[in-house]
mmCIF file of N, CA, C and O in Angstrom:
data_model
loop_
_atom_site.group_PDB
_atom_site.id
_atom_site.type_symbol
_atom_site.label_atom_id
_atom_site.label_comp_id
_atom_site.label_asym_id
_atom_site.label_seq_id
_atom_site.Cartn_x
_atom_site.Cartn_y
_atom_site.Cartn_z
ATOM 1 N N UNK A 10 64.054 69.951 99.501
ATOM 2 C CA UNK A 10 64.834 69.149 100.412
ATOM 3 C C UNK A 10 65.305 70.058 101.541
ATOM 4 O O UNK A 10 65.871 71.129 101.319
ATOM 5 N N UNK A 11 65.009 69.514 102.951
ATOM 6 C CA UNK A 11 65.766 70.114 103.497
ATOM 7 C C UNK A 11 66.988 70.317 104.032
ATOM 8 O O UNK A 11 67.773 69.413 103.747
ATOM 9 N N UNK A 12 67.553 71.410 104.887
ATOM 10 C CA UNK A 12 69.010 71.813 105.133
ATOM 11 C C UNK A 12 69.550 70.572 106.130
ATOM 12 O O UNK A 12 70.748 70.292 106.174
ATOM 13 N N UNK A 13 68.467 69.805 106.986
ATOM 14 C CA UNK A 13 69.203 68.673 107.451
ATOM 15 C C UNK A 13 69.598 67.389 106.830
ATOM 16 O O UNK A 13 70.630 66.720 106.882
ATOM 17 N N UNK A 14 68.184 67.214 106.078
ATOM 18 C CA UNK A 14 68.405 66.013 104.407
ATOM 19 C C UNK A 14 69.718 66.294 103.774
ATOM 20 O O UNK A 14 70.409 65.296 103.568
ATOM 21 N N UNK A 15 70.221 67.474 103.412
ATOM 22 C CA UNK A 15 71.244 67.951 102.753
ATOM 23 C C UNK A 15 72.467 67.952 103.555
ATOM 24 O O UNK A 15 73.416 67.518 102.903
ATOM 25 N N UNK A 16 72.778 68.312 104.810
ATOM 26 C CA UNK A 16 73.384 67.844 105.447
ATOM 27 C C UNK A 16 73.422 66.779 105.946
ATOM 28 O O UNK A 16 74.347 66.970 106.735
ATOM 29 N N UNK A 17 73.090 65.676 106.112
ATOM 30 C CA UNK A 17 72.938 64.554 106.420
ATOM 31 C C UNK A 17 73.667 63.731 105.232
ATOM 32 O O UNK A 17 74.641 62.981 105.299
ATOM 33 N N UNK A 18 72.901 64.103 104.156
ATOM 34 C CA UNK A 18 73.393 63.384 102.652
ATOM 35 C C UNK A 18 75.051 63.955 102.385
ATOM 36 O O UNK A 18 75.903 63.343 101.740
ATOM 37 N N UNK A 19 75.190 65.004 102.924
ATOM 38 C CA UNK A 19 76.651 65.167 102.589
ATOM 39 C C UNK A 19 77.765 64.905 103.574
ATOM 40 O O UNK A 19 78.969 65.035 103.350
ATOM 41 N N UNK A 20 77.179 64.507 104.723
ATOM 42 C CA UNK A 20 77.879 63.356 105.982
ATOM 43 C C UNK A 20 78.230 62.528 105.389
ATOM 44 O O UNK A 20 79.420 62.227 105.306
ATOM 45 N N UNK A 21 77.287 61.920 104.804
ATOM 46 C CA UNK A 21 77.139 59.937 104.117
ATOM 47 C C UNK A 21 78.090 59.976 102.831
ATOM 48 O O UNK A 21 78.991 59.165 102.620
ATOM 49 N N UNK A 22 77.866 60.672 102.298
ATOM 50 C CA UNK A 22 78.777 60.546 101.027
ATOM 51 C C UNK A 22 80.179 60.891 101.539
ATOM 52 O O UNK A 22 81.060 60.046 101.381
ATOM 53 N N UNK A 23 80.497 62.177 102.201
ATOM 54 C CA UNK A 23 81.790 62.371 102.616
ATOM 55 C C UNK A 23 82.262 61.332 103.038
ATOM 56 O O UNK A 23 83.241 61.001 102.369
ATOM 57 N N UNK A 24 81.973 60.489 104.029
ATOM 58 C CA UNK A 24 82.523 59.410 105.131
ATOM 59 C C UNK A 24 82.473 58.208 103.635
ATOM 60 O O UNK A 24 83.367 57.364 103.585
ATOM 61 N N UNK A 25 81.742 58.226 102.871
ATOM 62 C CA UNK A 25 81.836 56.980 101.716
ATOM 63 C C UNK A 25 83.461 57.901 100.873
ATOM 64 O O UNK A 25 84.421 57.189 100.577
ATOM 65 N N UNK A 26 83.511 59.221 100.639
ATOM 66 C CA UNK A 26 84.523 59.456 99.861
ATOM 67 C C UNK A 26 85.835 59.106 100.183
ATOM 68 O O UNK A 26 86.855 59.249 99.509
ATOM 69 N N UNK A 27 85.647 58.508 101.580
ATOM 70 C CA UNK A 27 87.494 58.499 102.381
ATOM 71 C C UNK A 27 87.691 57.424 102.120
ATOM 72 O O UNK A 27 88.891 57.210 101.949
ATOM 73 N N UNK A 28 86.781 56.201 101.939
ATOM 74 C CA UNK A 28 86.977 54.906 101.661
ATOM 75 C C UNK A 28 86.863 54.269 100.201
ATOM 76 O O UNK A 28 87.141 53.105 99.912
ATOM 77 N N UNK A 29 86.286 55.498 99.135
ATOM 78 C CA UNK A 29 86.181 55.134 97.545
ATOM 79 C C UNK A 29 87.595 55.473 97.235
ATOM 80 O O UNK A 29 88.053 56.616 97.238
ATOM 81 N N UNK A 30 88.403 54.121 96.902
ATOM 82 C CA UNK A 30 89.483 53.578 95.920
ATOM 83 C C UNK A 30 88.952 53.177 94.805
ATOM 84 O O UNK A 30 87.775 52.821 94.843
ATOM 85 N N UNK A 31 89.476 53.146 93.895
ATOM 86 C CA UNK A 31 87.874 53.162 92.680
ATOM 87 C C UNK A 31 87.232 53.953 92.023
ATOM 88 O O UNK A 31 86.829 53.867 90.863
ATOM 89 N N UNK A 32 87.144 54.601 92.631
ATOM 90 C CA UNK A 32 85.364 55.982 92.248
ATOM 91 C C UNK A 32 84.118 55.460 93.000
ATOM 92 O O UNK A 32 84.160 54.782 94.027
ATOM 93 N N UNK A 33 82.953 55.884 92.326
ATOM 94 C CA UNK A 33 81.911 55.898 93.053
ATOM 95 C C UNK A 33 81.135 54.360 92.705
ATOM 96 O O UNK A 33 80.199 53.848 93.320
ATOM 97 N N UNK A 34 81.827 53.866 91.579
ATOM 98 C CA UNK A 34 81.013 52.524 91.486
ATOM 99 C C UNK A 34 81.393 51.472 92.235
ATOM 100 O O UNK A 34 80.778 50.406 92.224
ATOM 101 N N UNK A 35 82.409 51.688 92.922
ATOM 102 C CA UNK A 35 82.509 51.181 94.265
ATOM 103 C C UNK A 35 82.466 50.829 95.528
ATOM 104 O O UNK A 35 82.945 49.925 96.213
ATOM 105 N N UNK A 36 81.228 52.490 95.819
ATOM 106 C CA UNK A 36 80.842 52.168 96.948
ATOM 107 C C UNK A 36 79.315 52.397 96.412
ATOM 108 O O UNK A 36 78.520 52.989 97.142
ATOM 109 N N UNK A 37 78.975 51.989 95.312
ATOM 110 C CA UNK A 37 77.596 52.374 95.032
ATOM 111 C C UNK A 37 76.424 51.656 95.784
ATOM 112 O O UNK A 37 75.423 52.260 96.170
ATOM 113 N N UNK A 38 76.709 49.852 96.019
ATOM 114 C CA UNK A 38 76.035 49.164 97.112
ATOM 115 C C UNK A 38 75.417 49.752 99.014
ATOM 116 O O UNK A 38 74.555 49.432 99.833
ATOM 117 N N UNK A 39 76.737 50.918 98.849
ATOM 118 C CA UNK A 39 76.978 51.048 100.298
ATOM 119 C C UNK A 39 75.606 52.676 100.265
ATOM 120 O O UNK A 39 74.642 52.884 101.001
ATOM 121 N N UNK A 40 76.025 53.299 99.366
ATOM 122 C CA UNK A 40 74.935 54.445 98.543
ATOM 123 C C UNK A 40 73.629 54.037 98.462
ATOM 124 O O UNK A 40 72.752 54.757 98.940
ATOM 125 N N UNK A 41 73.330 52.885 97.876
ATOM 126 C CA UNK A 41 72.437 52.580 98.040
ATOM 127 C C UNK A 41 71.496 51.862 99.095
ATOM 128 O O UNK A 41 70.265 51.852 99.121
ATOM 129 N N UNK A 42 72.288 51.339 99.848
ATOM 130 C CA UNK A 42 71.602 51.125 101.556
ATOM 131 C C UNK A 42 71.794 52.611 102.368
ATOM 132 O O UNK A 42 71.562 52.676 103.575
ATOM 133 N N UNK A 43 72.062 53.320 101.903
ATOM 134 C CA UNK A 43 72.059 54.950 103.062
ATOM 135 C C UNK A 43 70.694 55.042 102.339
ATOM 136 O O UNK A 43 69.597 54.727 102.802
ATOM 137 N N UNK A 44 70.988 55.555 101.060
ATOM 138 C CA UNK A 44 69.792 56.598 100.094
ATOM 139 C C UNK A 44 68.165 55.679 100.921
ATOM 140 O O UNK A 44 67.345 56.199 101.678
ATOM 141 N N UNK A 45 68.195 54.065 100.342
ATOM 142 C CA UNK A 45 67.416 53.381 99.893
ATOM 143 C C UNK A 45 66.730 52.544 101.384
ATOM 144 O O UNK A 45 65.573 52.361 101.760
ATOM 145 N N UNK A 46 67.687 52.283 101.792
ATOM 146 C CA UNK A 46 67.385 51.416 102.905
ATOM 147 C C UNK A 46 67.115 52.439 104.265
ATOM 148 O O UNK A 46 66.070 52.651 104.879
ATOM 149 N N UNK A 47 68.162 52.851 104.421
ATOM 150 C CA UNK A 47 68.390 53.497 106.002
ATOM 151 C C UNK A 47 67.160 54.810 105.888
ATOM 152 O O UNK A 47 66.145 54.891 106.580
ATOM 153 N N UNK A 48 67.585 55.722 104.859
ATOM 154 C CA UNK A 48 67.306 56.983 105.225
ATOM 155 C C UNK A 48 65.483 57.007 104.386
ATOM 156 O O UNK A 48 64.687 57.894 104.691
ATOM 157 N N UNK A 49 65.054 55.682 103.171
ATOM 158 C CA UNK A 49 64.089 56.028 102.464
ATOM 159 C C UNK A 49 63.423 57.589 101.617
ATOM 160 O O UNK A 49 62.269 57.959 101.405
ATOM 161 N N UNK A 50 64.879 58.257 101.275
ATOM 162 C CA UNK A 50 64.890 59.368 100.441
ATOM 163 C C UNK A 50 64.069 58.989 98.757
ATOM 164 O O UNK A 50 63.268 59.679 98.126
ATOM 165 N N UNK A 51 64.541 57.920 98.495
ATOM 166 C CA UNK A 51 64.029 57.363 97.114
ATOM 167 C C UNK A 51 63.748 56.057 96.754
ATOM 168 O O UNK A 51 64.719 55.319 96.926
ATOM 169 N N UNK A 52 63.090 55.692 96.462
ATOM 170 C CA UNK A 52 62.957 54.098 96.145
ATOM 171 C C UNK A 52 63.940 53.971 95.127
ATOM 172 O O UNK A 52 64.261 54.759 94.238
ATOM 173 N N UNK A 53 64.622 52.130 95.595
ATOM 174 C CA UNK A 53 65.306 51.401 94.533
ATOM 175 C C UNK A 53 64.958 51.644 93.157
ATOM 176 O O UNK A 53 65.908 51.682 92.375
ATOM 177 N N UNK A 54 63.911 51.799 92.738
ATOM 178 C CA UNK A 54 64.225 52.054 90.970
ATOM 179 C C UNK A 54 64.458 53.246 90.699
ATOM 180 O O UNK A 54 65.027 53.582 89.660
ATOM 181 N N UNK A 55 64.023 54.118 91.656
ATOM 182 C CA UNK A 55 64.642 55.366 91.021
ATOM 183 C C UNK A 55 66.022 56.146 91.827
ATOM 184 O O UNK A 55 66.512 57.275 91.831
ATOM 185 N N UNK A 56 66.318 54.773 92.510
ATOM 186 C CA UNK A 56 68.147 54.949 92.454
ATOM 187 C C UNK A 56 68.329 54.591 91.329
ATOM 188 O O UNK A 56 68.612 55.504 90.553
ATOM 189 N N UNK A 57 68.254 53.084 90.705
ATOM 190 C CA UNK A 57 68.546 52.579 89.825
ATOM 191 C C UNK A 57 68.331 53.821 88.159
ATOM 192 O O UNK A 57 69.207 53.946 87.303
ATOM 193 N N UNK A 58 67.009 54.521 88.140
ATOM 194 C CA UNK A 58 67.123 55.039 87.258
ATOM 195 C C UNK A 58 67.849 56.715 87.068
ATOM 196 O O UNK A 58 67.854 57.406 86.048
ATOM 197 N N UNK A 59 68.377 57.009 88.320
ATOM 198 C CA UNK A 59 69.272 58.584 88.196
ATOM 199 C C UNK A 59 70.561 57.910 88.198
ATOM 200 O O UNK A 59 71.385 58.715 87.764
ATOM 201 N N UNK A 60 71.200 56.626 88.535
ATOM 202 C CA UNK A 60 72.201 56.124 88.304
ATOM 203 C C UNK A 60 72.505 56.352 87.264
ATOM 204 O O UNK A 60 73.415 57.118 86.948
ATOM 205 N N UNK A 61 71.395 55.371 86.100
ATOM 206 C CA UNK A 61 71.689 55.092 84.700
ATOM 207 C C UNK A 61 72.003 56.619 84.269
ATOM 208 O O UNK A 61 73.026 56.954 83.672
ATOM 209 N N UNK A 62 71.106 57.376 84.611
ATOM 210 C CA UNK A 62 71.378 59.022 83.835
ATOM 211 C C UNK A 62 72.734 59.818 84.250
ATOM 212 O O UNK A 62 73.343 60.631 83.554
ATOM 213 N N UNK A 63 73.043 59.383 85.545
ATOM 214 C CA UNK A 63 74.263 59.854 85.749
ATOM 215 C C UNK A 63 75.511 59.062 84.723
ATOM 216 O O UNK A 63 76.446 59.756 84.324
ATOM 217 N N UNK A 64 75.436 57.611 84.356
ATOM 218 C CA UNK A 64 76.170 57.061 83.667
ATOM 219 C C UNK A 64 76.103 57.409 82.219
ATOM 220 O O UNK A 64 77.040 57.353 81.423
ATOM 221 N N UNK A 65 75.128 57.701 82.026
ATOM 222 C CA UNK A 65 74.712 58.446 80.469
ATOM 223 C C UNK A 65 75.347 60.122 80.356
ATOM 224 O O UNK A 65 75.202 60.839 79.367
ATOM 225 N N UNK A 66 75.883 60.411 81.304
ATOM 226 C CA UNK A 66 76.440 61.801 81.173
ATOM 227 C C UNK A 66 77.554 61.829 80.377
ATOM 228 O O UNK A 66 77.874 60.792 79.796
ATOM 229 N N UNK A 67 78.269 62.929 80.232
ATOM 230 C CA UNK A 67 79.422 62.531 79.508
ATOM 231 C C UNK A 67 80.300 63.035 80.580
ATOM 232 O O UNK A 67 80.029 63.797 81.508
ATOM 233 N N UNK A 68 81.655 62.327 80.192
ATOM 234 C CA UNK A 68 82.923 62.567 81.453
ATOM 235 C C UNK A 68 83.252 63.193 81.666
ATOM 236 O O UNK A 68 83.207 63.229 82.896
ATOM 237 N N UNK A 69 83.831 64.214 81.196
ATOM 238 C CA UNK A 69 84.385 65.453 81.473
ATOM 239 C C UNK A 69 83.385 66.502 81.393
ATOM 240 O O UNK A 69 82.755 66.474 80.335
ATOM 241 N N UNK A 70 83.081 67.351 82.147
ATOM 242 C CA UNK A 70 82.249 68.131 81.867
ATOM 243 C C UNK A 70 82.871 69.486 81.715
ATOM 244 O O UNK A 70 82.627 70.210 80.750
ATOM 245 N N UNK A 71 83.984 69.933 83.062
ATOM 246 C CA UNK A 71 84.903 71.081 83.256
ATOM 247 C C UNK A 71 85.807 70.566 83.366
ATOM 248 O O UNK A 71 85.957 69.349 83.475
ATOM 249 N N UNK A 72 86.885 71.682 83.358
ATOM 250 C CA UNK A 72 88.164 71.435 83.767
ATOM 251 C C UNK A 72 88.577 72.193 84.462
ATOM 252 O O UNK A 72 87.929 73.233 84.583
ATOM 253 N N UNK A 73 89.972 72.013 85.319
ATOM 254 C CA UNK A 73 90.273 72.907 86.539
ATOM 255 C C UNK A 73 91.164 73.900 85.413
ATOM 256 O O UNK A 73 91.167 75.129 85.487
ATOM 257 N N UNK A 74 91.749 73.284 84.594
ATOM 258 C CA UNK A 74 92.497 74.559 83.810
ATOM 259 C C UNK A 74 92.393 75.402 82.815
ATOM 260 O O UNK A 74 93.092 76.275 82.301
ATOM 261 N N UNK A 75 90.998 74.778 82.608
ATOM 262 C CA UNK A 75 90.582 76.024 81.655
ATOM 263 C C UNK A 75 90.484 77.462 81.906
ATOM 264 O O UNK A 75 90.139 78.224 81.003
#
């Protein structure tokens, strides 16, 4: 991927993070017209299927105070 893909993708999400009240399954519709629609980084099912794997993670992974 490149350094503008990567910057670009971390424009889109930032500007989605100021407006997620919620978390991320809230602006996931809006994620998925950048990723899917606008920018064609990945096709719809395989948003749909790194979603599911991200939801299959477990929650906590770190902590800030450990």
């Amino acid at each position: 991927m490149s350094e503008e893909t990567l910057a670009q993708l971390a424009m889109d999400f930032s500007a989605l993070s100021l407006i997620a009240v919620g978390g991320a399954i809230t602006v996931l519709p809006e994620m998925h017209r950048s990723v899917v629609e606008v920018h064609g980084w990945m096709s719809g099912a395989q948003f749909a299927d790194l979603f599911a794997l991200a939801q299959a993670a477990p929650g906590r992974i770190f902590s800030w105070s450990a």
